[in-house]
Every structure is written in structure tokens, then in C-alpha cells.
Coordinates of C-alpha atoms and ligand atoms in Angstrom, one line a residue:
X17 CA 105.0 121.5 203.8
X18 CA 107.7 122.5 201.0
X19 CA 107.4 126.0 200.0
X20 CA 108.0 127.1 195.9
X21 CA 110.4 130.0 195.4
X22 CA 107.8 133.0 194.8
X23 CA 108.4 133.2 191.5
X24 CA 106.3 130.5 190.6
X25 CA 103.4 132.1 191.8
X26 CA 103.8 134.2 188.9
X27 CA 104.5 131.8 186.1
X28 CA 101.5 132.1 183.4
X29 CA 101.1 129.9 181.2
X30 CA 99.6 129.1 177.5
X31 CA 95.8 128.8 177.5
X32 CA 96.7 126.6 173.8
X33 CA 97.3 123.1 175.6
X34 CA 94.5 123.2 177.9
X35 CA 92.0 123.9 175.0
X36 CA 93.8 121.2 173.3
X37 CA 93.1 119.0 176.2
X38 CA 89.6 120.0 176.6
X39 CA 89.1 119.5 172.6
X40 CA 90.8 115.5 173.1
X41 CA 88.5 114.8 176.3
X42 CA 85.5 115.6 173.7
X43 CA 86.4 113.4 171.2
X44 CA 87.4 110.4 173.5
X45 CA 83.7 111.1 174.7
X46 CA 82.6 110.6 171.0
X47 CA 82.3 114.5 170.1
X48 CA 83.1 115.4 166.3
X49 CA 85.6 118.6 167.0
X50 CA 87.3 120.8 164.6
X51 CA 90.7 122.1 166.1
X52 CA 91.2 125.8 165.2
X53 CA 92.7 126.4 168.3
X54 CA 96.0 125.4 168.2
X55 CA 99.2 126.9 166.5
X56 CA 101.0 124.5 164.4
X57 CA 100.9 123.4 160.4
X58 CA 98.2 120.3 159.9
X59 CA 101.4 118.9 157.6
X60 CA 103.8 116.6 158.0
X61 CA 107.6 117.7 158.3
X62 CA 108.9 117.1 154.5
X63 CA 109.8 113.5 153.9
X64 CA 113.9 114.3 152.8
X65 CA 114.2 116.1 156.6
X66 CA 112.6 113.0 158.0
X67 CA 115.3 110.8 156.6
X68 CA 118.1 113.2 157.1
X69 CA 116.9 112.3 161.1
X70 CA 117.1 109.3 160.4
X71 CA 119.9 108.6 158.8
X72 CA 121.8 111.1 161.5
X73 CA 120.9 108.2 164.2
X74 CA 121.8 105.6 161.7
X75 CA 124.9 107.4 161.6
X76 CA 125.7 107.1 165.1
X77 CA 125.4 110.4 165.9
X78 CA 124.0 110.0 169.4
X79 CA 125.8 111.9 171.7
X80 CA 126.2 115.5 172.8
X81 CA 127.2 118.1 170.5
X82 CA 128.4 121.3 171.5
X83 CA 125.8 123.7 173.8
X84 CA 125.5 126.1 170.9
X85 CA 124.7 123.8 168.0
X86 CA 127.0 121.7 165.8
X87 CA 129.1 124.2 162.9
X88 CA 127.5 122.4 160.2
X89 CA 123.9 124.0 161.1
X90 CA 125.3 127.3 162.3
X91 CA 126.7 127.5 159.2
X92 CA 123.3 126.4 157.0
X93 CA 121.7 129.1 159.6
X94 CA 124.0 132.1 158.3
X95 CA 123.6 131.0 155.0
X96 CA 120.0 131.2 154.9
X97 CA 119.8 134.3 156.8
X98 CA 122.0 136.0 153.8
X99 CA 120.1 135.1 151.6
X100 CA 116.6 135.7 152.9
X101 CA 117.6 138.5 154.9
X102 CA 120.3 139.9 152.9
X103 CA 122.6 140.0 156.3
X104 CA 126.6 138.9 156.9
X105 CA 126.1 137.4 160.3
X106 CA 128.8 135.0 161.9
X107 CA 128.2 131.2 163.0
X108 CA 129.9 132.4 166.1
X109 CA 126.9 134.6 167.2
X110 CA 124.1 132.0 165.9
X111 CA 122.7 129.3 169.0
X112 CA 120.9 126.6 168.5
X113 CA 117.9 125.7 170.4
X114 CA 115.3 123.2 171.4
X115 CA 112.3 125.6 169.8
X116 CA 111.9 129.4 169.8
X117 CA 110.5 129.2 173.0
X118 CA 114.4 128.6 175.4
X119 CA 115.2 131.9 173.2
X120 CA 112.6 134.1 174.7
X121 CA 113.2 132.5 178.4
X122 CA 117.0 133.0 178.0
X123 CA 116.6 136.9 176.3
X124 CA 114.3 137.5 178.9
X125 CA 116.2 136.0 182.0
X126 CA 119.2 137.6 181.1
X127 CA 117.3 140.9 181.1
X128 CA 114.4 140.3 184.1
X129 CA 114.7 141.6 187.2
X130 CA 113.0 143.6 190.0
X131 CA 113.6 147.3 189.0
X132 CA 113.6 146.3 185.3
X133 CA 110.9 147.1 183.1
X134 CA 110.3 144.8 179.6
X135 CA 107.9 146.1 177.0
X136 CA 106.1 143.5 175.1
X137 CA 103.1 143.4 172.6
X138 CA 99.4 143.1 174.2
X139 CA 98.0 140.9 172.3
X140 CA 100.7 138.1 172.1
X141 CA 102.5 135.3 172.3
X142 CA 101.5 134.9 176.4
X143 CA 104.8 133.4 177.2
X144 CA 106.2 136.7 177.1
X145 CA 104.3 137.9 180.0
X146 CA 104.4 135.4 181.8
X147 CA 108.4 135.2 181.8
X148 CA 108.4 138.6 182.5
X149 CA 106.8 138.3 185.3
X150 CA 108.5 135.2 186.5
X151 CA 111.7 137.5 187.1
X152 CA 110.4 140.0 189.0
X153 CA 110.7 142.5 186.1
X154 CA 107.4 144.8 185.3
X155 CA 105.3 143.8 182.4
X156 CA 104.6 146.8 180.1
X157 CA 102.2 146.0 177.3
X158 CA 102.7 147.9 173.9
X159 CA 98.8 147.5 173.1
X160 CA 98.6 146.1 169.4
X161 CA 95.6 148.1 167.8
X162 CA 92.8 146.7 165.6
X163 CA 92.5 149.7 163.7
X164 CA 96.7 149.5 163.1
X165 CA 96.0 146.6 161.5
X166 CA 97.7 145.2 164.7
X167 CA 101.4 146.0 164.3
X168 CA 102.7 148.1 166.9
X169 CA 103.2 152.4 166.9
X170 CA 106.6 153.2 167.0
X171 CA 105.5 156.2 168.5
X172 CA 103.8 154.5 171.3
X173 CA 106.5 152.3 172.2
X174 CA 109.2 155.1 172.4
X175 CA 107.0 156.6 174.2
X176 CA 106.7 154.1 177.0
X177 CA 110.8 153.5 177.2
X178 CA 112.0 154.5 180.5
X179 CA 115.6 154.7 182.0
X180 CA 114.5 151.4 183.9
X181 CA 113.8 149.7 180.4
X182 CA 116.0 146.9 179.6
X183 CA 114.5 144.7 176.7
X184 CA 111.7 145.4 174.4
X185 CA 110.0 142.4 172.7
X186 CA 108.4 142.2 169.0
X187 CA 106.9 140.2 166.8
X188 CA 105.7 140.1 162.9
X189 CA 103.9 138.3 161.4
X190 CA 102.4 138.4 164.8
X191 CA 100.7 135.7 166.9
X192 CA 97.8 135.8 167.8
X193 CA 96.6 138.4 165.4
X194 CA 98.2 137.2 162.2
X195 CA 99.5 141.4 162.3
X196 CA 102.7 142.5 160.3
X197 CA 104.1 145.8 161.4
X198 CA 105.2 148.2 158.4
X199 CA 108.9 149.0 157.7
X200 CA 107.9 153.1 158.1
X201 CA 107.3 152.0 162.0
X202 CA 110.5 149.6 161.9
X203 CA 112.2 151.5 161.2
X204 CA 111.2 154.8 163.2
X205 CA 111.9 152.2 165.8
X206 CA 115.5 151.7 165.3
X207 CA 115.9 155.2 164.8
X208 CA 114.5 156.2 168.0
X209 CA 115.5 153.4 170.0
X210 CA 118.0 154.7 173.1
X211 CA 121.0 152.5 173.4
X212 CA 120.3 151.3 177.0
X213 CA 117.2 149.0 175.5
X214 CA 117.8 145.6 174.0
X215 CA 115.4 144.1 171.5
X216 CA 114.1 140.5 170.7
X217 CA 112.7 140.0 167.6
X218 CA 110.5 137.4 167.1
X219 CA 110.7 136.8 163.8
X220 CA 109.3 133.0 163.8
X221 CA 106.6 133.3 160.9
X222 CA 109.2 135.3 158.6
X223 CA 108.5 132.7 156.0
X224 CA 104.6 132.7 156.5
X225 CA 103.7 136.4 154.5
X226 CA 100.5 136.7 152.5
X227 CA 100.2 138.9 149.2
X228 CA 103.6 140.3 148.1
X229 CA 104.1 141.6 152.4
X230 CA 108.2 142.0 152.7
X231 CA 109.2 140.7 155.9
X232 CA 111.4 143.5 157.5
X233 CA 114.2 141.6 159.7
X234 CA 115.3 144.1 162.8
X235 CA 118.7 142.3 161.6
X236 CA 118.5 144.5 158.5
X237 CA 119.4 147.5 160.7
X238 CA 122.9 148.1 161.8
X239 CA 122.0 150.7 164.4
X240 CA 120.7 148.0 166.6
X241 CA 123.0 144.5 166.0
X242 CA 124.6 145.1 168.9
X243 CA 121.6 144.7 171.1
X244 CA 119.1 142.7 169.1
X245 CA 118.1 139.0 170.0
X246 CA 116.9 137.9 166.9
X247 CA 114.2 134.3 167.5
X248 CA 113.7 132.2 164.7
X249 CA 113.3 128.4 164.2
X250 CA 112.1 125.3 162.2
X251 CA 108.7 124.9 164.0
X252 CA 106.4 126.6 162.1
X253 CA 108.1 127.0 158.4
X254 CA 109.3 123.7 158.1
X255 CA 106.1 122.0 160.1
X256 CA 108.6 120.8 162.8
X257 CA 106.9 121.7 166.2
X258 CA 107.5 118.1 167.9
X259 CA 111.3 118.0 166.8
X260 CA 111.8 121.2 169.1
X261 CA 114.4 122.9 167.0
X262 CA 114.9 126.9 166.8
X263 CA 117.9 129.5 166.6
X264 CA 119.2 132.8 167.7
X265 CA 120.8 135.4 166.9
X266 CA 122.8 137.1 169.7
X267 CA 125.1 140.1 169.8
X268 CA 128.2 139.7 170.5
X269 CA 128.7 140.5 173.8
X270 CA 126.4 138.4 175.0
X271 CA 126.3 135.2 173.3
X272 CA 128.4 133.7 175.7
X273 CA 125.6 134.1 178.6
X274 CA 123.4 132.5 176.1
X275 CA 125.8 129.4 175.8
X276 CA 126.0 129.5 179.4
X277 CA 122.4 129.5 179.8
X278 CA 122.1 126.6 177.3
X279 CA 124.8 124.2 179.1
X280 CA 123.3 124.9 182.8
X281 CA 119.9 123.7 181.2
X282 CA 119.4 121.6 178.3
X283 CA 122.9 121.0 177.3
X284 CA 122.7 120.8 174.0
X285 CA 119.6 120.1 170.9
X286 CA 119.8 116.4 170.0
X287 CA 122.2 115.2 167.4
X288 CA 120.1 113.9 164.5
X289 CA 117.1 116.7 165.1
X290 CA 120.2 119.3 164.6
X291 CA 120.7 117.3 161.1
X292 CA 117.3 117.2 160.3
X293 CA 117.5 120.7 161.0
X294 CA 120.2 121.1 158.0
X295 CA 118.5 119.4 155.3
X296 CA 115.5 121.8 156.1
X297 CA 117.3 124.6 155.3
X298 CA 119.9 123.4 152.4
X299 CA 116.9 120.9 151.2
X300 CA 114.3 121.6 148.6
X301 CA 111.8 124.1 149.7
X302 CA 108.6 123.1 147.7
X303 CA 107.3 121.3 150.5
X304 CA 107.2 125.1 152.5
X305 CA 105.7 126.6 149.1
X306 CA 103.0 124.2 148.5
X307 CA 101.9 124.6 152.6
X308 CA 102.4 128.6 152.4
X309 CA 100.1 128.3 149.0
X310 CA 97.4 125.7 151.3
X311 CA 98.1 128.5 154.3
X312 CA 96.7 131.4 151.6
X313 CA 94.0 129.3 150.3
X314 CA 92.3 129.1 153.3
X315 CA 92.7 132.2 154.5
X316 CA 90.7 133.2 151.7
X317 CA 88.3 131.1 152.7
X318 CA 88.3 131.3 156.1
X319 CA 88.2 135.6 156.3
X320 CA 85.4 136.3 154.7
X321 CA 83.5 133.2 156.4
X322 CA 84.7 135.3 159.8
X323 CA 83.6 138.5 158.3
X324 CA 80.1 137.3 157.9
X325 CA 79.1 136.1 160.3
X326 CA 76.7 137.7 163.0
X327 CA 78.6 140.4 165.0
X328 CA 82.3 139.4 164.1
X329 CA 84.4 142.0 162.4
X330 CA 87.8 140.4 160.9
X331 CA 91.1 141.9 160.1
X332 CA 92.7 140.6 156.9
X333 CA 95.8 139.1 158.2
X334 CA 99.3 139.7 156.8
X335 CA 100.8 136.5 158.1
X336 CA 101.1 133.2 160.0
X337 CA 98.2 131.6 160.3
X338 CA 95.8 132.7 162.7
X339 CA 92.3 135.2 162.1
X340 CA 91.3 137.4 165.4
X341 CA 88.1 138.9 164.7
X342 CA 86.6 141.3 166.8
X343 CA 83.6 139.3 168.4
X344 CA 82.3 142.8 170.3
X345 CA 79.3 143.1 168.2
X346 CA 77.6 139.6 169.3
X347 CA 77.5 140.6 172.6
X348 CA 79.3 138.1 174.3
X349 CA 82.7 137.8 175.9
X350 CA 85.6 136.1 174.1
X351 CA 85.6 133.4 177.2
X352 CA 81.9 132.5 177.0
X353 CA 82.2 132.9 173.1
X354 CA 85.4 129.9 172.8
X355 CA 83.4 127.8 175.8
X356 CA 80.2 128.2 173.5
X357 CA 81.7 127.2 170.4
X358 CA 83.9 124.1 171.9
X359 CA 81.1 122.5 174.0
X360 CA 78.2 123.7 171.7
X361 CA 79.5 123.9 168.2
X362 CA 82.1 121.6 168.5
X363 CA 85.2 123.8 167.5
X364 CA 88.4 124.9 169.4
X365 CA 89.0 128.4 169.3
X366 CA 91.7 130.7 171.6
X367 CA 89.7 133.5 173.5
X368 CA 91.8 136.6 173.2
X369 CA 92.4 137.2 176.5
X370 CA 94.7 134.2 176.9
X371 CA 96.7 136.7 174.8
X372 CA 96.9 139.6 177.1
X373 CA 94.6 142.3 179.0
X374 CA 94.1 144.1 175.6
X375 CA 92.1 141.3 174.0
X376 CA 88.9 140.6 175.3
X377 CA 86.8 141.3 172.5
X378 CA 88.7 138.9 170.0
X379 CA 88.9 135.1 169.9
X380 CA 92.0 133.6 167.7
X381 CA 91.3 131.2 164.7
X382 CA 94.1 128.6 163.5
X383 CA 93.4 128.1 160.3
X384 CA 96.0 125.1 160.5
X385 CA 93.1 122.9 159.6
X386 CA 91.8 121.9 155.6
X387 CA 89.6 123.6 153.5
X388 CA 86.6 121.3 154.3
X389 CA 87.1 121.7 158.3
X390 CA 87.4 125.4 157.9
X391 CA 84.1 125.3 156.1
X392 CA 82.4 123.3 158.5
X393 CA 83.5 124.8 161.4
X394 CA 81.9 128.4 159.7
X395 CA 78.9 126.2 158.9
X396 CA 78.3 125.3 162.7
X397 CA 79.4 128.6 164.2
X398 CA 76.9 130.4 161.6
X399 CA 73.9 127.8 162.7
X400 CA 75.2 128.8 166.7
X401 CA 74.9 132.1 166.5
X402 CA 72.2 132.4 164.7
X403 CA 70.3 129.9 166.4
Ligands
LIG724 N1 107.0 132.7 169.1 C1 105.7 132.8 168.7 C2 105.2 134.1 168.4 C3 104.9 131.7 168.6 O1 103.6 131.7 168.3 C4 105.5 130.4 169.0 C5 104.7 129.2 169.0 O2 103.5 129.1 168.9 C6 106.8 130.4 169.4 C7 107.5 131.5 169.5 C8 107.4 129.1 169.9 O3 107.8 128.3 168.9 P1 108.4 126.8 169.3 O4 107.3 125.9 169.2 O5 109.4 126.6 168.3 O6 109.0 126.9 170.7

């Protein structure tokens, strides 16, 4: 009998693919189901960084490149983040990755251990915790409030810093609550932050704001730059999920370990992805504009769809694309509610606890999905619950 290192006892792991592979067995079995479960845009990558891929193989670029990303991109990667985030940074502290995901697993393996402590947001992405966990550090949840429109209390997160802290996470727009976190408790934040935490900022649906919201970069803030991870990537602006392509930004004391970490693992992002990856950013970005205007569109729809029906109360959300209404008032729990709605109703949903132990009164929407699915799926909930 072989016996796994304990850590993997601990792994978690995200609840997403296996409603996905639920949702696929259903329709092999001839089941009409609409996908609001999963998080990525319904649209294609844009057609120029499809043939910038494609002409980087044609190229002959198939070999390594360098562990932290070929110059070219770096450089595309500082450029855009002067001019959307108004901030000088150097190519030398940008690193490629294959997604955002390797960023959080690197930020938080560099910072897990048994003694540590790691503060992350409750509900959220749940590969935080589970990383966490992996290392031996201790999980501390900054619980994300309905009624704080889901962005986290400064306050409350100072609050819980202890000398044992090492690394707080955040992230806005948020996943799964669609939450953006105000620059007043940003930047009370930074101002409060003692020097012996680092930060990772998970900043991945920057580009995905509704209604005139700013998108306040914790790179904006000098006070912090030389501890903040900042997580960013093509996945979700550029509709490139399957191409696995992301960056960080590290400080500069410790971008080497995330090199290091890069070479002992996956060596290096592949060659023509990395190009693809250029003409994204340097490209045009109408593609991105007409999806963000879809994105809105059926948010419109879809919130008010939420709002009515039978015991769910829904936040308006500030960003990405996901709805998480409050589901307490129908008087069932969020796991019987997203089994209900897949086997009965026919639509994939996330139940909020598969986002943390502060969420199991909500269920997550995608609204990755068109205007006549979102309306359909309402239709069918409506007639379920109801019914
Ligand atoms: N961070 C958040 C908050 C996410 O929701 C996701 C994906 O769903 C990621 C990071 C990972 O992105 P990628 O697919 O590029 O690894």
C-alpha cells in the first residue's frame, strides 16, 4: 500500500468541473441543459490573437522560452498596466504564467506553512482555501457580507492580522459574488496594513466593471509594492481560458523564488500561446468591448429575473460575471437548491458553499450564457419553484 504525503488529504478542490461533468452526463443522456455554472466567457478568443498563435508555430517558435515569459510580452504586460493602471512597473518583476491559477499556488506556497496564518475572502475563489490548507498554514476567512455589497471591511480584516499572519488574499470584482470593494476600504487597507503581511491581489476581472465602477489596483499604492503579488491574466478578458495564459506581479525581493518556482514546475508557458498573448494586449480591443457590452446586457436581464423570483433576494453585481442571490427565503439549502435545479429544471448552477463556510444561503449564477438561455433558464426555475 503506498501512502500520499498528508498534505493531500487536505487538497480541496473546485466544485465548477464536477457540475460541469454532471451537466455533460445529462445531455449525453438526451437532457436539454443550460450551463450557468461555469466561469468562463461563451465567446471565442478574438480571431487576430488566434492567428498571432498561429502564425507564432508557423514561425517555428516551438521550443522553451525563458521560465519567466519571453521580453516581448513582459514588455506588452508593463505597458498595459501603465496605461490602465496608471503604474511604472518593470518587465523584470512581471512572470508569465500558464493561468492565474500557478500565481495563487506559487504566492501561497511561498507563504504556507504550519504556524502561518493566511486570510482570505469567505465567499471565494475555493482554490484559495484549499491551497492554504495544503501547506499546513491556517485558513482565516475574511467573511464577505451581503449587506457590504460583498467587498470586504477593512476594519474586519485588520482586525484579524496577527503576528503569525503572512499573506492576506483579495479579490475585486470578486468571484463568486460578482462584489467590488470600494477604494475608501482599499485604501484604509493599505494604510493599516503592518509590514510583516504580504498581499495577493487578485485582480483577474479588472477589465469586467459594470456602470462607471473604477477598478482600484492595490498596485496603485506605493505603501504596499514591496509586498504585493499582484494576479492577473488573459483568461477571462480576452475569453482565453483553454490557452492557460496569466501574469504576475511580484516585488522585488521575491521574484526570483517565483522564477524558481516556475522552472522546478512548468518550465516555461508555451511559445506561440505567449505570442498570442501579445497581440491580445497590443491588438484591437473591440472584441473585449462588444463582450463587456453582451456581459452588461444580460446582467440586466438576468438580475431582476433573480430578484423575482420566489424567495431569492439578488445583489446587483459590480463586476465579472456571476449573480449570487440569497436563496434563504425559499427555504431550501443552496445544495438541494443547485441538485434541484440541474436534475429537475435542467440548469447548472454553483451552490455557495463550494465557495466557503460563509455561503450557504446563496447559489452562484454565470451569466456566461446568451440572452435567450438566461431567459429560459429564469422561465424553468420560475415554473420549479413555483410548482
Ligand atoms: N481567480 C479567480 C477569482 C477566478 O475566478 C479564476 C477562474 O475562475 C482564476 C483566478 C483562475 O483563472 P485561470 O483560469 O486563468 O487560471
Amino acid at each position: 500500500m503506498t501512502t500520499l504525503a498528508p498534505g493531500m488529504s487536505r487538497l480541496g478542490t473546485e466544485t465548477a468541473f464536477e457540475v460541469l461533468a454532471r451537466a455533460a452526463e445529462l445531455e449525453r443522456q438526451g437532457r436539454d441543459i443550460i450551463n450557468l455554472g461555469i466561469g468562463q466567457p461563451d465567446f471565442p478568443t478574438p480571431e487576430h490573437v488566434v492567428e498571432a498563435g498561429i502564425k507564432a508555430l508557423r514561425d517555428g517558435h516551438h521550443g522553451y522560452t525563458p521560465a519567466q515569459g519571453i521580453l516581448p510580452l513582459r514588455e506588452a504586460v508593463a505597458a498595459d498596466i501603465a496605461a490602465r493602471r496608471g503604474v511604472e512597473v518593470s518587465p523584470e518583476r512581471i512572470c508569465i504564467m500558464p493561468g492565474g491559477k500557478p500565481t495563487m499556488f506559487f504566492a501561497i506556497l511561498m507563504f504556507g506553512a504550519p504556524g502561518a496564518e493566511i486570510l482570505y475572502p469567505d465567499p471565494g475563489f475555493p482554490i484559495y482555501r484549499s491551497m492554504i490548507e495544503y501547506t499546513g498554514a491556517q485558513a482565516v476567512p475574511i467573511v464577505l457580507r451581503e449587506e457590504n455589497g460583498f467587498a470586504f471591511s477593512a476594519d474586519e480584516v485588520l482586525a484579524a492580522i496577527t503576528p503569525a499572519t503572512q499573506l492576506i488574499i483579495v479579490n475585486s470584482p470578486g468571484n463568486p459574488t460578482g462584489g467590488v470593494t470600494p477604494r475608501e476600504e482599499v485604501e484604509k487597507l493599505v494604510a493599516g496594513l503592518p509590514p510583516h503581511v504580504a498581499i495577493l491581489s487578485d485582480e483577474i476581472y479588472a477589465r469586467m466593471l459594470y456602470d462607471g465602477r473604477e477598478h482600484v489596483s492595490l498596485l496603485a499604492y506605493p505603501e504596499v509594492r514591496d509586498r504585493l503579488i499582484l494576479l492577473d491574466g488573459w483568461s477571462k478578458a480576452y475569453a482565453m481560458t483553454g490557452w492557460r495564459l496569466g501574469y504576475s506581479v511580484w516585488p522585488a525581493g521575491i521574484i526570483e523564488g517565483a522564477v524558481r518556482l516556475c522552472v522546478n514546475s512548468h518550465s516555461c508557458v508555451n511559445a506561440a500561446t505567449q505570442y498570442a498573448g501579445i497581440a491580445a494586449l497590443e491588438g484591437p480591443q473591440d472584441a473585449v468591448n462588444h463582450m463587456m457590452a453582451a456581459f452588461d446586457e444580460r446582467r440586466r436581464l438576468i438580475i431582476p429575473r433573480l430578484q423575482a423570483l420566489p424567495g431569492f433576494d439578488c445583489q446587483d453585481p459590480g463586476g465579472a460575471f456571476y449573480a449570487f442571490p440569497n436563496i434563504s427565503g425559499t427555504g431550501l439549502d443552496a445544495r438541494t437548491m443547485q441538485t434541484r435545479l440541474l436534475e429537475e429544471a435542467g440548469v447548472a448552477t454553483i451552490a455557495g458553499p463550494s465557495f466557503g463556510i460563509h455561503a450557504d444561503q446563496y447559489i452562484r449564477f454565470s451569466y456566461a450564457n446568451s440572452l435567450e438561455k438566461i431567459d429560459q433558464a429564469m422561465t424553468r426555475i420560475g415554473a420549479l419553484l413555483s410548482g
